[in-house]
Structures are given as structure tokens and as C-alpha cells.
């Protein structure tokens, strides 16, 4: 049985594709059959995979219409993890991802604009949880933080009133993330001992622990 994990936030530029690509690569490298699902018409993940000349990265498919849910059900049985990279500002696809996910991760930068932008998504998830026995499980992840800034330190207090947990793992604004995405690689392919790798490995371990504890 596969776990479907969506990385969602209606706001662009919050790190969804960076987290999706590197989390999927981390899961694949740890021995899990992993599929990336690109729901964004811009096809950033597909462009990334097209530069993967050594075929080191996870398989990718595009699902750009909500009526392709049957395809998702058929595909899921062949994989341990499906990672959905959510489209920005496409409500139908966001609703599709929420409806089909076991776990939703909401990347949020330490900024007021990101917090305001994700409020409709939070309401959508809560409405789905009410009719689906608490699924999908949802957590924030602080994304693209600038280390030691006041906003990075205070963001958890700001998010507390949404009543969703905040993952202990965080990602930081680092050039290596952009370098990996623009070259068809993961951060592990560039340097397996860098700080970004530690961030993604921490996220991977925390994600798997929550899935086991919550029996998602």
C-alpha cells in the first residue's frame, strides 16, 4: 500500500518543487519505490527530469486534470510513496491533491504573505478532515528560512492558531537547491554531506516516523 504525500501551498515561490524533488530522491535512495506527480502546467519537475541524463531521479508523471483520479489509483499500487508537487493557484488540482492524500505538507516561508496565502488551503484541508476521519494528516514545514532572522524564530508562534503541527525539520535559503533543480540533480548528487542534504534527510526521517506513528 502506497502513501500519497502532497506538497501544497497556493503561493508560488515557497519551495514546493524543491521539497518535492529532493524528498522523492531521498526516499528513492533509501530503497523505496517512489513516484513524483507533477500537477503544474509549467512542468518544472518534468523539465528537471528531462535533464537527468544518468536516470538517477524518481519517475515522474503529469496529472493536470482532476478527472484523472482513476489513473492515480491504478498507479499507486506499484509504489511505496507518491509525492504530489502541487500547482499554484489551480484550485481544482489543489482540491484533487487534498482529496487523494494521506499527508499534506504545507511549505511556508517566514512571511506574512505566505501565511495569508495558505489560509484557503487550510480551510479546505479541515473541511476534508471532517468528512474523512481526520485525513489527510497535515503539517507545516518552514521553508526557505533565513537562518537567525527574527521571522524564522517566531514563525511557529504565528502558525499556532491554525491548529496544524509544524514539522521540526526546516529548509533554508541555499544556492545548492537552485543548482540541483536547474541541473536535473538532487542535492545528494551534488554533495552528499552538505547542509541541505541534512535538512532533507531530517525531513525524510520525520515524515516516515509520523506515517508510522499515525498509521497513515
PDB file of C-alpha atoms in Angstrom, residues 86-216:
ATOM      1  CA  UNK A  86       1.029  20.928  -6.064  1.00  0.00           C
ATOM      2  CA  UNK A  87       0.262  23.610  -8.601  1.00  0.00           C
ATOM      3  CA  UNK A  88      -0.032  27.220  -7.540  1.00  0.00           C
ATOM      4  CA  UNK A  89      -3.421  28.918  -7.931  1.00  0.00           C
ATOM      5  CA  UNK A  90      -5.149  25.936  -9.573  1.00  0.00           C
ATOM      6  CA  UNK A  91      -7.950  25.256  -7.131  1.00  0.00           C
ATOM      7  CA  UNK A  92      -9.250  22.139  -8.874  1.00  0.00           C
ATOM      8  CA  UNK A  93      -5.840  20.471  -8.716  1.00  0.00           C
ATOM      9  CA  UNK A  94      -5.279  21.518  -5.101  1.00  0.00           C
ATOM     10  CA  UNK A  95      -8.671  20.020  -4.201  1.00  0.00           C
ATOM     11  CA  UNK A  96      -7.728  16.861  -6.118  1.00  0.00           C
ATOM     12  CA  UNK A  97      -4.464  16.581  -4.160  1.00  0.00           C
ATOM     13  CA  UNK A  98      -6.127  17.120  -0.774  1.00  0.00           C
ATOM     14  CA  UNK A  99      -8.820  14.558  -1.558  1.00  0.00           C
ATOM     15  CA  UNK A 100      -6.309  11.880  -2.534  1.00  0.00           C
ATOM     16  CA  UNK A 101      -3.539  12.451   0.004  1.00  0.00           C
ATOM     17  CA  UNK A 102      -2.644  10.670   3.199  1.00  0.00           C
ATOM     18  CA  UNK A 103      -0.365  13.501   4.262  1.00  0.00           C
ATOM     19  CA  UNK A 104      -0.230  17.160   3.191  1.00  0.00           C
ATOM     20  CA  UNK A 105       2.925  19.156   3.824  1.00  0.00           C
ATOM     21  CA  UNK A 106       2.451  22.925   3.596  1.00  0.00           C
ATOM     22  CA  UNK A 107       5.743  24.745   2.892  1.00  0.00           C
ATOM     23  CA  UNK A 108       5.593  28.221   4.281  1.00  0.00           C
ATOM     24  CA  UNK A 109       8.207  30.923   4.210  1.00  0.00           C
ATOM     25  CA  UNK A 110       8.525  33.112   7.297  1.00  0.00           C
ATOM     26  CA  UNK A 111       6.471  35.925   5.783  1.00  0.00           C
ATOM     27  CA  UNK A 112       3.014  37.398   6.276  1.00  0.00           C
ATOM     28  CA  UNK A 113       2.234  36.976   2.557  1.00  0.00           C
ATOM     29  CA  UNK A 114       2.801  33.217   2.717  1.00  0.00           C
ATOM     30  CA  UNK A 115       0.649  32.860   5.816  1.00  0.00           C
ATOM     31  CA  UNK A 116      -2.244  34.800   4.272  1.00  0.00           C
ATOM     32  CA  UNK A 117      -1.983  32.847   1.006  1.00  0.00           C
ATOM     33  CA  UNK A 118      -2.306  29.443   2.658  1.00  0.00           C
ATOM     34  CA  UNK A 119      -5.465  30.199   4.672  1.00  0.00           C
ATOM     35  CA  UNK A 120      -7.895  28.909   1.976  1.00  0.00           C
ATOM     36  CA  UNK A 121      -5.843  25.696   1.720  1.00  0.00           C
ATOM     37  CA  UNK A 122      -6.034  25.212   5.476  1.00  0.00           C
ATOM     38  CA  UNK A 123      -9.815  25.594   5.410  1.00  0.00           C
ATOM     39  CA  UNK A 124     -10.032  23.096   2.530  1.00  0.00           C
ATOM     40  CA  UNK A 125      -7.973  20.537   4.438  1.00  0.00           C
ATOM     41  CA  UNK A 126     -10.015  20.974   7.611  1.00  0.00           C
ATOM     42  CA  UNK A 127     -13.252  20.526   5.668  1.00  0.00           C
ATOM     43  CA  UNK A 128     -11.891  17.332   4.126  1.00  0.00           C
ATOM     44  CA  UNK A 129     -10.734  16.042   7.515  1.00  0.00           C
ATOM     45  CA  UNK A 130     -14.235  16.460   8.937  1.00  0.00           C
ATOM     46  CA  UNK A 131     -15.730  14.022   6.434  1.00  0.00           C
ATOM     47  CA  UNK A 132     -12.760  11.638   6.070  1.00  0.00           C
ATOM     48  CA  UNK A 133     -11.946  10.552   9.603  1.00  0.00           C
ATOM     49  CA  UNK A 134      -9.195  13.123  10.007  1.00  0.00           C
ATOM     50  CA  UNK A 135      -7.470  12.533   6.650  1.00  0.00           C
ATOM     51  CA  UNK A 136      -5.334  13.888   5.236  1.00  0.00           C
ATOM     52  CA  UNK A 137      -2.930  14.489   8.092  1.00  0.00           C
ATOM     53  CA  UNK A 138      -1.395  17.939   7.591  1.00  0.00           C
ATOM     54  CA  UNK A 139       1.687  19.761   8.829  1.00  0.00           C
ATOM     55  CA  UNK A 140       3.509  22.966   8.044  1.00  0.00           C
ATOM     56  CA  UNK A 141       7.170  22.982   7.148  1.00  0.00           C
ATOM     57  CA  UNK A 142       9.106  26.227   7.464  1.00  0.00           C
ATOM     58  CA  UNK A 143      10.686  26.638   4.048  1.00  0.00           C
ATOM     59  CA  UNK A 144      13.470  28.822   2.680  1.00  0.00           C
ATOM     60  CA  UNK A 145      14.101  30.375   6.077  1.00  0.00           C
ATOM     61  CA  UNK A 146      16.929  32.855   6.523  1.00  0.00           C
ATOM     62  CA  UNK A 147      18.832  31.497   9.477  1.00  0.00           C
ATOM     63  CA  UNK A 148      18.906  33.523  12.676  1.00  0.00           C
ATOM     64  CA  UNK A 149      16.330  36.025  11.436  1.00  0.00           C
ATOM     65  CA  UNK A 150      13.547  37.071  13.805  1.00  0.00           C
ATOM     66  CA  UNK A 151      10.886  35.855  11.377  1.00  0.00           C
ATOM     67  CA  UNK A 152      12.465  32.395  11.239  1.00  0.00           C
ATOM     68  CA  UNK A 153      12.465  32.230  15.030  1.00  0.00           C
ATOM     69  CA  UNK A 154       8.893  33.465  15.521  1.00  0.00           C
ATOM     70  CA  UNK A 155       7.057  31.669  12.704  1.00  0.00           C
ATOM     71  CA  UNK A 156       5.881  28.736  14.848  1.00  0.00           C
ATOM     72  CA  UNK A 157       4.092  31.076  17.242  1.00  0.00           C
ATOM     73  CA  UNK A 158       2.409  32.761  14.280  1.00  0.00           C
ATOM     74  CA  UNK A 159       1.227  29.424  12.850  1.00  0.00           C
ATOM     75  CA  UNK A 160      -0.052  28.044  16.158  1.00  0.00           C
ATOM     76  CA  UNK A 161      -3.595  29.427  15.768  1.00  0.00           C
ATOM     77  CA  UNK A 162      -4.189  27.252  12.676  1.00  0.00           C
ATOM     78  CA  UNK A 163      -4.016  24.142  14.889  1.00  0.00           C
ATOM     79  CA  UNK A 164      -1.790  22.229  12.477  1.00  0.00           C
ATOM     80  CA  UNK A 165       1.557  20.929  13.741  1.00  0.00           C
ATOM     81  CA  UNK A 166       4.813  22.393  12.464  1.00  0.00           C
ATOM     82  CA  UNK A 167       7.474  19.895  11.456  1.00  0.00           C
ATOM     83  CA  UNK A 168      10.737  20.071  13.330  1.00  0.00           C
ATOM     84  CA  UNK A 169      12.575  19.845  10.016  1.00  0.00           C
ATOM     85  CA  UNK A 170      13.121  23.057   8.058  1.00  0.00           C
ATOM     86  CA  UNK A 171      14.710  24.109   4.808  1.00  0.00           C
ATOM     87  CA  UNK A 172      16.980  27.111   4.479  1.00  0.00           C
ATOM     88  CA  UNK A 173      17.577  29.507   1.617  1.00  0.00           C
ATOM     89  CA  UNK A 174      20.582  27.886  -0.073  1.00  0.00           C
ATOM     90  CA  UNK A 175      22.064  28.212  -3.560  1.00  0.00           C
ATOM     91  CA  UNK A 176      22.598  24.451  -3.819  1.00  0.00           C
ATOM     92  CA  UNK A 177      18.842  23.842  -4.002  1.00  0.00           C
ATOM     93  CA  UNK A 178      18.594  26.022  -7.116  1.00  0.00           C
ATOM     94  CA  UNK A 179      21.726  24.470  -8.614  1.00  0.00           C
ATOM     95  CA  UNK A 180      20.288  20.978  -8.198  1.00  0.00           C
ATOM     96  CA  UNK A 181      16.905  21.846  -9.680  1.00  0.00           C
ATOM     97  CA  UNK A 182      18.445  23.568 -12.700  1.00  0.00           C
ATOM     98  CA  UNK A 183      20.749  20.642 -13.495  1.00  0.00           C
ATOM     99  CA  UNK A 184      18.455  17.616 -13.264  1.00  0.00           C
ATOM    100  CA  UNK A 185      20.014  16.511  -9.997  1.00  0.00           C
ATOM    101  CA  UNK A 186      19.136  16.243  -6.344  1.00  0.00           C
ATOM    102  CA  UNK A 187      21.205  17.844  -3.629  1.00  0.00           C
ATOM    103  CA  UNK A 188      22.576  14.375  -2.846  1.00  0.00           C
ATOM    104  CA  UNK A 189      24.079  14.173  -6.330  1.00  0.00           C
ATOM    105  CA  UNK A 190      25.931  17.447  -5.887  1.00  0.00           C
ATOM    106  CA  UNK A 191      27.340  16.815  -2.422  1.00  0.00           C
ATOM    107  CA  UNK A 192      26.020  14.134  -0.088  1.00  0.00           C
ATOM    108  CA  UNK A 193      27.431  15.821   3.020  1.00  0.00           C
ATOM    109  CA  UNK A 194      26.154  19.362   2.593  1.00  0.00           C
ATOM    110  CA  UNK A 195      23.805  21.140   4.990  1.00  0.00           C
ATOM    111  CA  UNK A 196      20.927  20.941   2.520  1.00  0.00           C
ATOM    112  CA  UNK A 197      21.272  17.144   2.442  1.00  0.00           C
ATOM    113  CA  UNK A 198      20.994  17.123   6.236  1.00  0.00           C
ATOM    114  CA  UNK A 199      17.788  19.167   6.006  1.00  0.00           C
ATOM    115  CA  UNK A 200      16.162  16.792   3.533  1.00  0.00           C
ATOM    116  CA  UNK A 201      17.307  13.671   5.394  1.00  0.00           C
ATOM    117  CA  UNK A 202      15.818  15.126   8.564  1.00  0.00           C
ATOM    118  CA  UNK A 203      12.534  15.736   6.743  1.00  0.00           C
ATOM    119  CA  UNK A 204      12.557  12.199   5.317  1.00  0.00           C
ATOM    120  CA  UNK A 205      13.077  10.607   8.736  1.00  0.00           C
ATOM    121  CA  UNK A 206      10.445  12.798  10.373  1.00  0.00           C
ATOM    122  CA  UNK A 207       7.945  12.087   7.617  1.00  0.00           C
ATOM    123  CA  UNK A 208       8.414   8.305   7.884  1.00  0.00           C
ATOM    124  CA  UNK A 209       8.168   8.457  11.660  1.00  0.00           C
ATOM    125  CA  UNK A 210       4.864  10.344  11.526  1.00  0.00           C
ATOM    126  CA  UNK A 211       3.466   7.949   8.912  1.00  0.00           C
ATOM    127  CA  UNK A 212       4.343   5.009  11.161  1.00  0.00           C
ATOM    128  CA  UNK A 213       3.002   6.632  14.328  1.00  0.00           C
ATOM    129  CA  UNK A 214      -0.245   7.834  12.748  1.00  0.00           C
ATOM    130  CA  UNK A 215      -0.636   4.659  10.664  1.00  0.00           C
ATOM    131  CA  UNK A 216      -1.353   6.744   7.581  1.00  0.00           C
TER     132      UNK A 216
END
